[in-house]
Amino acid sequence: MTPGPAGGAAPRDAQPTLRDVAERAAVSAMTVSRVLRDDPKVLPATAARVRAAVAELGYRRNEVARSLRLGSGTGLVGLVVTNLANPFYSRLALGVDAVVAQHGLKAVIGNTGQDPGTERSLVEDLVARRVDGIVAVPAGRDQRHLAAAAAEGVPVVLASRPPVGFAADHVLVDDYGGARAATERLLAAGHRRIGFLGSPPAVYTGTERLRGYADALAAAGLPADDTYIRQGQQQTAEAARAAAGLLALPDPPTALFCSNNRNTIGAFRAIREAGTATALAGFDDFEMADTLGLPLTLVAYDTDELGREAGRLLLARLGERTGAGPGTGTVPAPPERRTVVPTTLVAYGTPDP
């Protein structure tokens, strides 16, 4: 028997992985990949520790990796999203894939489940596998792993969230403007107690949409009352429970604004269950919204275009790289490119909220 990476026994025919080497050397998978590419920027002591771990474990690169010349690229683009169960991300993925496929690249999708640790491991693994670039929807504000990938020379484009702590091209939705316009529509209809259902506070889109909601209320001389604000719902069942709680208040809101489609659908279920005439507005249009039979105002935008623009930004960076082609060279220094996808209001049902 041969020792495993943590000192335990492993079957003789078990093949050590790049991650096993990383654990033995107490470095990231990304660093192991750099050492195996003879990257001169790796500290000599770190490189020696990684090579010792490679020798101890008997690690060998697989045939695909051995066949790749430095600079030949893999033809793969990593797409990192937070919740594949949400139709938003499937449309985003279709947009990215439609653009990169025209240039012979294939998108590989990874789901983080809104977990920063999973996202970090996924990004490190994509870099270790030498993807030509990454499009990511970050789960939170800690983006050091994405910054490290960019520093490795892997172009990184963020979608729906801006970069934090490093420069990267990014494409956003007009979160603030769309939320403010939807809330103003409710105010114009005479509503003064407007509840808010949103994603976790750490999510950029939810924060910006809450800001638009609050500023619309402030412009009308109304405070953003915490009594009517619920954040943190990521699934429709959670949103339904949060909305039911608001509707059960002694002085319930007469309208609800929801910061994404999951919250809007959950709020609809709660309103239908309660049998109230609560007006509803939300961010993100969704399929069959026109069949709900409830007055509904939605902030709409082209999700496919969001993905397409992210793909175009990535291809532009790939085209600017120096060296033989995808997989080599460095990402040009800032300025970063920023694109904002506009929003519109769509009304379903009558009367308008």
mmCIF file with all atom_site columns, C-alpha atoms in Angstrom, residues 13-207:
data_model
loop_
_atom_site.group_PDB
_atom_site.id
_atom_site.type_symbol
_atom_site.label_atom_id
_atom_site.label_alt_id
_atom_site.label_comp_id
_atom_site.label_asym_id
_atom_site.label_entity_id
_atom_site.label_seq_id
_atom_site.pdbx_PDB_ins_code
_atom_site.Cartn_x
_atom_site.Cartn_y
_atom_site.Cartn_z
_atom_site.occupancy
_atom_site.B_iso_or_equiv
_atom_site.pdbx_formal_charge
_atom_site.auth_seq_id
_atom_site.auth_comp_id
_atom_site.auth_asym_id
_atom_site.auth_atom_id
_atom_site.pdbx_PDB_model_num
ATOM 1   C CA . ASP A 1 13  ? -3.868  1.473  -8.206  1.00 0.00 ? 13  ASP A CA 1
ATOM 2   C CA . ALA A 1 14  ? -5.287  4.810  -6.981  1.00 0.00 ? 14  ALA A CA 1
ATOM 3   C CA . GLN A 1 15  ? -4.040  7.653  -9.162  1.00 0.00 ? 15  GLN A CA 1
ATOM 4   C CA . PRO A 1 16  ? -3.124  10.829 -7.264  1.00 0.00 ? 16  PRO A CA 1
ATOM 5   C CA . THR A 1 17  ? -4.751  13.994 -8.535  1.00 0.00 ? 17  THR A CA 1
ATOM 6   C CA . LEU A 1 18  ? -3.540  17.537 -8.857  1.00 0.00 ? 18  LEU A CA 1
ATOM 7   C CA . ARG A 1 19  ? -5.623  18.399 -5.806  1.00 0.00 ? 19  ARG A CA 1
ATOM 8   C CA . ASP A 1 20  ? -3.879  15.626 -3.843  1.00 0.00 ? 20  ASP A CA 1
ATOM 9   C CA . VAL A 1 21  ? -0.559  17.262 -4.680  1.00 0.00 ? 21  VAL A CA 1
ATOM 10  C CA . ALA A 1 22  ? -1.920  20.646 -3.599  1.00 0.00 ? 22  ALA A CA 1
ATOM 11  C CA . GLU A 1 23  ? -3.036  19.254 -0.240  1.00 0.00 ? 23  GLU A CA 1
ATOM 12  C CA . ARG A 1 24  ? 0.309   17.505 0.366   1.00 0.00 ? 24  ARG A CA 1
ATOM 13  C CA . ALA A 1 25  ? 2.268   20.677 -0.467  1.00 0.00 ? 25  ALA A CA 1
ATOM 14  C CA . ALA A 1 26  ? -0.181  22.943 1.422   1.00 0.00 ? 26  ALA A CA 1
ATOM 15  C CA . VAL A 1 27  ? -0.760  25.156 -1.623  1.00 0.00 ? 27  VAL A CA 1
ATOM 16  C CA . SER A 1 28  ? -3.640  25.754 -4.025  1.00 0.00 ? 28  SER A CA 1
ATOM 17  C CA . ALA A 1 29  ? -4.289  23.652 -7.108  1.00 0.00 ? 29  ALA A CA 1
ATOM 18  C CA . MET A 1 30  ? -3.586  26.808 -9.065  1.00 0.00 ? 30  MET A CA 1
ATOM 19  C CA . THR A 1 31  ? -0.060  26.988 -7.629  1.00 0.00 ? 31  THR A CA 1
ATOM 20  C CA . VAL A 1 32  ? 0.603   23.341 -8.469  1.00 0.00 ? 32  VAL A CA 1
ATOM 21  C CA . SER A 1 33  ? -0.423  24.057 -12.055 1.00 0.00 ? 33  SER A CA 1
ATOM 22  C CA . ARG A 1 34  ? 1.990   26.991 -12.188 1.00 0.00 ? 34  ARG A CA 1
ATOM 23  C CA . VAL A 1 35  ? 4.862   24.884 -10.896 1.00 0.00 ? 35  VAL A CA 1
ATOM 24  C CA . LEU A 1 36  ? 4.155   22.155 -13.454 1.00 0.00 ? 36  LEU A CA 1
ATOM 25  C CA . ARG A 1 37  ? 4.305   24.840 -16.145 1.00 0.00 ? 37  ARG A CA 1
ATOM 26  C CA . ASP A 1 38  ? 7.689   26.012 -14.766 1.00 0.00 ? 38  ASP A CA 1
ATOM 27  C CA . ASP A 1 39  ? 6.291   29.443 -13.989 1.00 0.00 ? 39  ASP A CA 1
ATOM 28  C CA . PRO A 1 40  ? 9.293   31.539 -12.872 1.00 0.00 ? 40  PRO A CA 1
ATOM 29  C CA . LYS A 1 41  ? 7.078   33.720 -10.668 1.00 0.00 ? 41  LYS A CA 1
ATOM 30  C CA . VAL A 1 42  ? 6.558   30.918 -8.148  1.00 0.00 ? 42  VAL A CA 1
ATOM 31  C CA . LEU A 1 43  ? 8.851   31.234 -5.112  1.00 0.00 ? 43  LEU A CA 1
ATOM 32  C CA . PRO A 1 44  ? 11.681  28.666 -5.264  1.00 0.00 ? 44  PRO A CA 1
ATOM 33  C CA . ALA A 1 45  ? 10.815  27.228 -1.836  1.00 0.00 ? 45  ALA A CA 1
ATOM 34  C CA . THR A 1 46  ? 7.172   26.776 -2.861  1.00 0.00 ? 46  THR A CA 1
ATOM 35  C CA . ALA A 1 47  ? 8.152   25.174 -6.166  1.00 0.00 ? 47  ALA A CA 1
ATOM 36  C CA . ALA A 1 48  ? 10.497  22.774 -4.359  1.00 0.00 ? 48  ALA A CA 1
ATOM 37  C CA . ARG A 1 49  ? 7.721   21.783 -1.938  1.00 0.00 ? 49  ARG A CA 1
ATOM 38  C CA . VAL A 1 50  ? 5.325   21.110 -4.812  1.00 0.00 ? 50  VAL A CA 1
ATOM 39  C CA . ARG A 1 51  ? 7.877   19.032 -6.733  1.00 0.00 ? 51  ARG A CA 1
ATOM 40  C CA . ALA A 1 52  ? 8.601   17.032 -3.610  1.00 0.00 ? 52  ALA A CA 1
ATOM 41  C CA . ALA A 1 53  ? 4.879   16.312 -3.230  1.00 0.00 ? 53  ALA A CA 1
ATOM 42  C CA . VAL A 1 54  ? 4.692   15.289 -6.895  1.00 0.00 ? 54  VAL A CA 1
ATOM 43  C CA . ALA A 1 55  ? 7.568   12.852 -6.377  1.00 0.00 ? 55  ALA A CA 1
ATOM 44  C CA . GLU A 1 56  ? 6.203   11.449 -3.110  1.00 0.00 ? 56  GLU A CA 1
ATOM 45  C CA . LEU A 1 57  ? 2.762   10.812 -4.553  1.00 0.00 ? 57  LEU A CA 1
ATOM 46  C CA . GLY A 1 58  ? 3.930   9.669  -7.952  1.00 0.00 ? 58  GLY A CA 1
ATOM 47  C CA . TYR A 1 59  ? 1.675   12.200 -9.626  1.00 0.00 ? 59  TYR A CA 1
ATOM 48  C CA . ARG A 1 60  ? 1.650   12.225 -13.425 1.00 0.00 ? 60  ARG A CA 1
ATOM 49  C CA . ARG A 1 61  ? -0.235  14.547 -15.692 1.00 0.00 ? 61  ARG A CA 1
ATOM 50  C CA . ASN A 1 62  ? -2.943  12.907 -17.740 1.00 0.00 ? 62  ASN A CA 1
ATOM 51  C CA . GLU A 1 63  ? -2.530  12.296 -21.446 1.00 0.00 ? 63  GLU A CA 1
ATOM 52  C CA . VAL A 1 64  ? -4.576  15.324 -22.427 1.00 0.00 ? 64  VAL A CA 1
ATOM 53  C CA . ALA A 1 65  ? -2.487  17.638 -20.287 1.00 0.00 ? 65  ALA A CA 1
ATOM 54  C CA . ARG A 1 66  ? 0.769   16.128 -21.539 1.00 0.00 ? 66  ARG A CA 1
ATOM 55  C CA . SER A 1 67  ? -0.318  16.593 -25.136 1.00 0.00 ? 67  SER A CA 1
ATOM 56  C CA . LEU A 1 68  ? -0.969  20.315 -24.723 1.00 0.00 ? 68  LEU A CA 1
ATOM 57  C CA . ARG A 1 69  ? 1.855   22.638 -25.695 1.00 0.00 ? 69  ARG A CA 1
ATOM 58  C CA . LEU A 1 70  ? 2.312   25.684 -23.516 1.00 0.00 ? 70  LEU A CA 1
ATOM 59  C CA . GLY A 1 71  ? 0.221   28.266 -25.268 1.00 0.00 ? 71  GLY A CA 1
ATOM 60  C CA . SER A 1 72  ? -1.981  25.918 -27.256 1.00 0.00 ? 72  SER A CA 1
ATOM 61  C CA . GLY A 1 73  ? -5.040  26.451 -25.064 1.00 0.00 ? 73  GLY A CA 1
ATOM 62  C CA . THR A 1 74  ? -7.846  24.021 -24.392 1.00 0.00 ? 74  THR A CA 1
ATOM 63  C CA . GLY A 1 75  ? -10.708 25.630 -26.290 1.00 0.00 ? 75  GLY A CA 1
ATOM 64  C CA . LEU A 1 76  ? -12.745 25.727 -23.073 1.00 0.00 ? 76  LEU A CA 1
ATOM 65  C CA . VAL A 1 77  ? -14.336 28.645 -21.254 1.00 0.00 ? 77  VAL A CA 1
ATOM 66  C CA . GLY A 1 78  ? -15.402 28.250 -17.635 1.00 0.00 ? 78  GLY A CA 1
ATOM 67  C CA . LEU A 1 79  ? -18.841 29.602 -16.696 1.00 0.00 ? 79  LEU A CA 1
ATOM 68  C CA . VAL A 1 80  ? -19.363 29.864 -12.929 1.00 0.00 ? 80  VAL A CA 1
ATOM 69  C CA . VAL A 1 81  ? -22.920 30.548 -11.702 1.00 0.00 ? 81  VAL A CA 1
ATOM 70  C CA . THR A 1 82  ? -24.646 30.484 -8.328  1.00 0.00 ? 82  THR A CA 1
ATOM 71  C CA . ASN A 1 83  ? -27.929 28.642 -8.931  1.00 0.00 ? 83  ASN A CA 1
ATOM 72  C CA . LEU A 1 84  ? -28.634 26.566 -12.042 1.00 0.00 ? 84  LEU A CA 1
ATOM 73  C CA . ALA A 1 85  ? -32.185 25.967 -10.786 1.00 0.00 ? 85  ALA A CA 1
ATOM 74  C CA . ASN A 1 86  ? -32.923 29.622 -11.529 1.00 0.00 ? 86  ASN A CA 1
ATOM 75  C CA . PRO A 1 87  ? -33.905 30.170 -15.199 1.00 0.00 ? 87  PRO A CA 1
ATOM 76  C CA . PHE A 1 88  ? -31.890 33.401 -15.156 1.00 0.00 ? 88  PHE A CA 1
ATOM 77  C CA . TYR A 1 89  ? -28.657 31.405 -15.185 1.00 0.00 ? 89  TYR A CA 1
ATOM 78  C CA . SER A 1 90  ? -29.716 29.075 -17.980 1.00 0.00 ? 90  SER A CA 1
ATOM 79  C CA . ARG A 1 91  ? -30.477 32.085 -20.183 1.00 0.00 ? 91  ARG A CA 1
ATOM 80  C CA . LEU A 1 92  ? -27.182 33.688 -19.200 1.00 0.00 ? 92  LEU A CA 1
ATOM 81  C CA . ALA A 1 93  ? -25.346 30.465 -20.103 1.00 0.00 ? 93  ALA A CA 1
ATOM 82  C CA . LEU A 1 94  ? -27.080 30.282 -23.475 1.00 0.00 ? 94  LEU A CA 1
ATOM 83  C CA . GLY A 1 95  ? -25.987 33.838 -24.215 1.00 0.00 ? 95  GLY A CA 1
ATOM 84  C CA . VAL A 1 96  ? -22.349 33.182 -23.316 1.00 0.00 ? 96  VAL A CA 1
ATOM 85  C CA . ASP A 1 97  ? -22.254 29.915 -25.251 1.00 0.00 ? 97  ASP A CA 1
ATOM 86  C CA . ALA A 1 98  ? -23.853 31.442 -28.345 1.00 0.00 ? 98  ALA A CA 1
ATOM 87  C CA . VAL A 1 99  ? -20.996 33.947 -28.632 1.00 0.00 ? 99  VAL A CA 1
ATOM 88  C CA . VAL A 1 100 ? -17.976 31.835 -27.722 1.00 0.00 ? 100 VAL A CA 1
ATOM 89  C CA . ALA A 1 101 ? -19.167 28.898 -29.872 1.00 0.00 ? 101 ALA A CA 1
ATOM 90  C CA . GLN A 1 102 ? -18.839 31.116 -32.939 1.00 0.00 ? 102 GLN A CA 1
ATOM 91  C CA . HIS A 1 103 ? -15.111 31.181 -32.224 1.00 0.00 ? 103 HIS A CA 1
ATOM 92  C CA . GLY A 1 104 ? -14.671 27.466 -31.664 1.00 0.00 ? 104 GLY A CA 1
ATOM 93  C CA . LEU A 1 105 ? -14.814 27.617 -27.863 1.00 0.00 ? 105 LEU A CA 1
ATOM 94  C CA . LYS A 1 106 ? -16.999 25.507 -25.599 1.00 0.00 ? 106 LYS A CA 1
ATOM 95  C CA . ALA A 1 107 ? -18.483 26.648 -22.281 1.00 0.00 ? 107 ALA A CA 1
ATOM 96  C CA . VAL A 1 108 ? -18.093 24.409 -19.230 1.00 0.00 ? 108 VAL A CA 1
ATOM 97  C CA . ILE A 1 109 ? -20.648 25.285 -16.528 1.00 0.00 ? 109 ILE A CA 1
ATOM 98  C CA . GLY A 1 110 ? -20.073 24.983 -12.789 1.00 0.00 ? 110 GLY A CA 1
ATOM 99  C CA . ASN A 1 111 ? -22.693 25.637 -10.093 1.00 0.00 ? 111 ASN A CA 1
ATOM 100 C CA . THR A 1 112 ? -21.604 27.069 -6.725  1.00 0.00 ? 112 THR A CA 1
ATOM 101 C CA . GLY A 1 113 ? -24.913 26.954 -4.860  1.00 0.00 ? 113 GLY A CA 1
ATOM 102 C CA . GLN A 1 114 ? -24.133 30.471 -3.604  1.00 0.00 ? 114 GLN A CA 1
ATOM 103 C CA . ASP A 1 115 ? -21.272 28.986 -1.519  1.00 0.00 ? 115 ASP A CA 1
ATOM 104 C CA . PRO A 1 116 ? -18.003 31.003 -1.658  1.00 0.00 ? 116 PRO A CA 1
ATOM 105 C CA . GLY A 1 117 ? -15.906 27.965 -0.720  1.00 0.00 ? 117 GLY A CA 1
ATOM 106 C CA . THR A 1 118 ? -17.348 25.916 -3.571  1.00 0.00 ? 118 THR A CA 1
ATOM 107 C CA . GLU A 1 119 ? -16.792 28.835 -5.917  1.00 0.00 ? 119 GLU A CA 1
ATOM 108 C CA . ARG A 1 120 ? -13.157 29.169 -4.869  1.00 0.00 ? 120 ARG A CA 1
ATOM 109 C CA . SER A 1 121 ? -12.458 25.457 -5.441  1.00 0.00 ? 121 SER A CA 1
ATOM 110 C CA . LEU A 1 122 ? -14.253 25.523 -8.776  1.00 0.00 ? 122 LEU A CA 1
ATOM 111 C CA . VAL A 1 123 ? -12.277 28.512 -10.043 1.00 0.00 ? 123 VAL A CA 1
ATOM 112 C CA . GLU A 1 124 ? -8.977  26.969 -8.914  1.00 0.00 ? 124 GLU A CA 1
ATOM 113 C CA . ASP A 1 125 ? -9.867  23.748 -10.691 1.00 0.00 ? 125 ASP A CA 1
ATOM 114 C CA . LEU A 1 126 ? -10.766 25.578 -13.909 1.00 0.00 ? 126 LEU A CA 1
ATOM 115 C CA . VAL A 1 127 ? -7.443  27.433 -13.858 1.00 0.00 ? 127 VAL A CA 1
ATOM 116 C CA . ALA A 1 128 ? -5.576  24.201 -13.145 1.00 0.00 ? 128 ALA A CA 1
ATOM 117 C CA . ARG A 1 129 ? -7.283  22.676 -16.191 1.00 0.00 ? 129 ARG A CA 1
ATOM 118 C CA . ARG A 1 130 ? -6.097  25.669 -18.212 1.00 0.00 ? 130 ARG A CA 1
ATOM 119 C CA . VAL A 1 131 ? -9.369  27.036 -19.469 1.00 0.00 ? 131 VAL A CA 1
ATOM 120 C CA . ASP A 1 132 ? -8.899  29.899 -21.899 1.00 0.00 ? 132 ASP A CA 1
ATOM 121 C CA . GLY A 1 133 ? -11.060 32.255 -19.836 1.00 0.00 ? 133 GLY A CA 1
ATOM 122 C CA . ILE A 1 134 ? -13.722 32.467 -17.136 1.00 0.00 ? 134 ILE A CA 1
ATOM 123 C CA . VAL A 1 135 ? -17.126 34.157 -16.974 1.00 0.00 ? 135 VAL A CA 1
ATOM 124 C CA . ALA A 1 136 ? -18.338 34.240 -13.378 1.00 0.00 ? 136 ALA A CA 1
ATOM 125 C CA . VAL A 1 137 ? -21.307 35.396 -11.332 1.00 0.00 ? 137 VAL A CA 1
ATOM 126 C CA . PRO A 1 138 ? -19.599 35.750 -7.916  1.00 0.00 ? 138 PRO A CA 1
ATOM 127 C CA . ALA A 1 139 ? -21.395 34.486 -4.835  1.00 0.00 ? 139 ALA A CA 1
ATOM 128 C CA . GLY A 1 140 ? -20.088 37.252 -2.562  1.00 0.00 ? 140 GLY A CA 1
ATOM 129 C CA . ARG A 1 141 ? -17.649 40.094 -2.106  1.00 0.00 ? 141 ARG A CA 1
ATOM 130 C CA . ASP A 1 142 ? -14.601 37.895 -1.451  1.00 0.00 ? 142 ASP A CA 1
ATOM 131 C CA . GLN A 1 143 ? -13.228 37.574 -4.972  1.00 0.00 ? 143 GLN A CA 1
ATOM 132 C CA . ARG A 1 144 ? -9.562  36.906 -4.216  1.00 0.00 ? 144 ARG A CA 1
ATOM 133 C CA . HIS A 1 145 ? -9.675  33.600 -6.102  1.00 0.00 ? 145 HIS A CA 1
ATOM 134 C CA . LEU A 1 146 ? -10.938 35.408 -9.195  1.00 0.00 ? 146 LEU A CA 1
ATOM 135 C CA . ALA A 1 147 ? -8.224  38.038 -8.791  1.00 0.00 ? 147 ALA A CA 1
ATOM 136 C CA . ALA A 1 148 ? -5.670  35.223 -8.535  1.00 0.00 ? 148 ALA A CA 1
ATOM 137 C CA . ALA A 1 149 ? -7.001  33.640 -11.731 1.00 0.00 ? 149 ALA A CA 1
ATOM 138 C CA . ALA A 1 150 ? -6.662  36.976 -13.544 1.00 0.00 ? 150 ALA A CA 1
ATOM 139 C CA . ALA A 1 151 ? -3.135  37.327 -12.179 1.00 0.00 ? 151 ALA A CA 1
ATOM 140 C CA . GLU A 1 152 ? -2.375  33.892 -13.647 1.00 0.00 ? 152 GLU A CA 1
ATOM 141 C CA . GLY A 1 153 ? -3.156  35.303 -17.078 1.00 0.00 ? 153 GLY A CA 1
ATOM 142 C CA . VAL A 1 154 ? -6.648  33.817 -17.344 1.00 0.00 ? 154 VAL A CA 1
ATOM 143 C CA . PRO A 1 155 ? -9.072  36.492 -18.591 1.00 0.00 ? 155 PRO A CA 1
ATOM 144 C CA . VAL A 1 156 ? -11.961 36.897 -16.148 1.00 0.00 ? 156 VAL A CA 1
ATOM 145 C CA . VAL A 1 157 ? -15.274 38.575 -16.947 1.00 0.00 ? 157 VAL A CA 1
ATOM 146 C CA . LEU A 1 158 ? -17.933 39.076 -14.281 1.00 0.00 ? 158 LEU A CA 1
ATOM 147 C CA . ALA A 1 159 ? -21.626 39.023 -15.087 1.00 0.00 ? 159 ALA A CA 1
ATOM 148 C CA . SER A 1 160 ? -24.356 40.632 -12.971 1.00 0.00 ? 160 SER A CA 1
ATOM 149 C CA . ARG A 1 161 ? -21.808 41.607 -10.277 1.00 0.00 ? 161 ARG A CA 1
ATOM 150 C CA . PRO A 1 162 ? -18.891 44.086 -10.338 1.00 0.00 ? 162 PRO A CA 1
ATOM 151 C CA . PRO A 1 163 ? -15.320 43.115 -9.404  1.00 0.00 ? 163 PRO A CA 1
ATOM 152 C CA . VAL A 1 164 ? -14.185 43.735 -5.827  1.00 0.00 ? 164 VAL A CA 1
ATOM 153 C CA . GLY A 1 165 ? -10.509 44.287 -5.077  1.00 0.00 ? 165 GLY A CA 1
ATOM 154 C CA . PHE A 1 166 ? -9.238  43.837 -8.625  1.00 0.00 ? 166 PHE A CA 1
ATOM 155 C CA . ALA A 1 167 ? -9.876  45.121 -12.139 1.00 0.00 ? 167 ALA A CA 1
ATOM 156 C CA . ALA A 1 168 ? -11.946 42.977 -14.484 1.00 0.00 ? 168 ALA A CA 1
ATOM 157 C CA . ASP A 1 169 ? -14.351 43.515 -17.339 1.00 0.00 ? 169 ASP A CA 1
ATOM 158 C CA . HIS A 1 170 ? -17.953 43.183 -16.226 1.00 0.00 ? 170 HIS A CA 1
ATOM 159 C CA . VAL A 1 171 ? -21.510 43.468 -17.494 1.00 0.00 ? 171 VAL A CA 1
ATOM 160 C CA . LEU A 1 172 ? -24.312 44.540 -15.175 1.00 0.00 ? 172 LEU A CA 1
ATOM 161 C CA . VAL A 1 173 ? -28.048 45.052 -15.263 1.00 0.00 ? 173 VAL A CA 1
ATOM 162 C CA . ASP A 1 174 ? -29.431 48.474 -14.313 1.00 0.00 ? 174 ASP A CA 1
ATOM 163 C CA . ASP A 1 175 ? -30.424 47.058 -10.918 1.00 0.00 ? 175 ASP A CA 1
ATOM 164 C CA . TYR A 1 176 ? -30.862 50.386 -9.162  1.00 0.00 ? 176 TYR A CA 1
ATOM 165 C CA . GLY A 1 177 ? -32.782 52.110 -11.962 1.00 0.00 ? 177 GLY A CA 1
ATOM 166 C CA . GLY A 1 178 ? -35.103 49.168 -12.572 1.00 0.00 ? 178 GLY A CA 1
ATOM 167 C CA . ALA A 1 179 ? -35.965 48.757 -8.886  1.00 0.00 ? 179 ALA A CA 1
ATOM 168 C CA . ARG A 1 180 ? -36.572 52.449 -8.424  1.00 0.00 ? 180 ARG A CA 1
ATOM 169 C CA . ALA A 1 181 ? -38.837 52.628 -11.488 1.00 0.00 ? 181 ALA A CA 1
ATOM 170 C CA . ALA A 1 182 ? -40.921 49.643 -10.316 1.00 0.00 ? 182 ALA A CA 1
ATOM 171 C CA . THR A 1 183 ? -41.327 51.090 -6.828  1.00 0.00 ? 183 THR A CA 1
ATOM 172 C CA . GLU A 1 184 ? -42.279 54.473 -8.285  1.00 0.00 ? 184 GLU A CA 1
ATOM 173 C CA . ARG A 1 185 ? -44.961 52.706 -10.332 1.00 0.00 ? 185 ARG A CA 1
ATOM 174 C CA . LEU A 1 186 ? -46.446 51.276 -7.115  1.00 0.00 ? 186 LEU A CA 1
ATOM 175 C CA . LEU A 1 187 ? -46.257 54.681 -5.426  1.00 0.00 ? 187 LEU A CA 1
ATOM 176 C CA . ALA A 1 188 ? -47.987 56.338 -8.379  1.00 0.00 ? 188 ALA A CA 1
ATOM 177 C CA . ALA A 1 189 ? -50.830 53.845 -7.957  1.00 0.00 ? 189 ALA A CA 1
ATOM 178 C CA . GLY A 1 190 ? -51.360 55.147 -4.416  1.00 0.00 ? 190 GLY A CA 1
ATOM 179 C CA . HIS A 1 191 ? -49.508 52.530 -2.341  1.00 0.00 ? 191 HIS A CA 1
ATOM 180 C CA . ARG A 1 192 ? -47.700 53.788 0.753   1.00 0.00 ? 192 ARG A CA 1
ATOM 181 C CA . ARG A 1 193 ? -46.952 50.541 2.586   1.00 0.00 ? 193 ARG A CA 1
ATOM 182 C CA . ILE A 1 194 ? -44.726 48.650 0.161   1.00 0.00 ? 194 ILE A CA 1
ATOM 183 C CA . GLY A 1 195 ? -42.919 45.533 1.318   1.00 0.00 ? 195 GLY A CA 1
ATOM 184 C CA . PHE A 1 196 ? -39.564 44.350 -0.022  1.00 0.00 ? 196 PHE A CA 1
ATOM 185 C CA . LEU A 1 197 ? -38.466 40.746 -0.573  1.00 0.00 ? 197 LEU A CA 1
ATOM 186 C CA . GLY A 1 198 ? -34.823 40.314 -1.525  1.00 0.00 ? 198 GLY A CA 1
ATOM 187 C CA . SER A 1 199 ? -31.781 38.096 -1.782  1.00 0.00 ? 199 SER A CA 1
ATOM 188 C CA . PRO A 1 200 ? -29.034 37.944 0.885   1.00 0.00 ? 200 PRO A CA 1
ATOM 189 C CA . PRO A 1 201 ? -27.478 41.327 1.765   1.00 0.00 ? 201 PRO A CA 1
ATOM 190 C CA . ALA A 1 202 ? -24.074 40.140 0.500   1.00 0.00 ? 202 ALA A CA 1
ATOM 191 C CA . VAL A 1 203 ? -25.441 39.809 -3.055  1.00 0.00 ? 203 VAL A CA 1
ATOM 192 C CA . TYR A 1 204 ? -24.692 42.933 -5.086  1.00 0.00 ? 204 TYR A CA 1
ATOM 193 C CA . THR A 1 205 ? -27.877 42.831 -7.151  1.00 0.00 ? 205 THR A CA 1
ATOM 194 C CA . GLY A 1 206 ? -30.069 42.559 -4.073  1.00 0.00 ? 206 GLY A CA 1
ATOM 195 C CA . THR A 1 207 ? -28.273 45.471 -2.410  1.00 0.00 ? 207 THR A CA 1
#
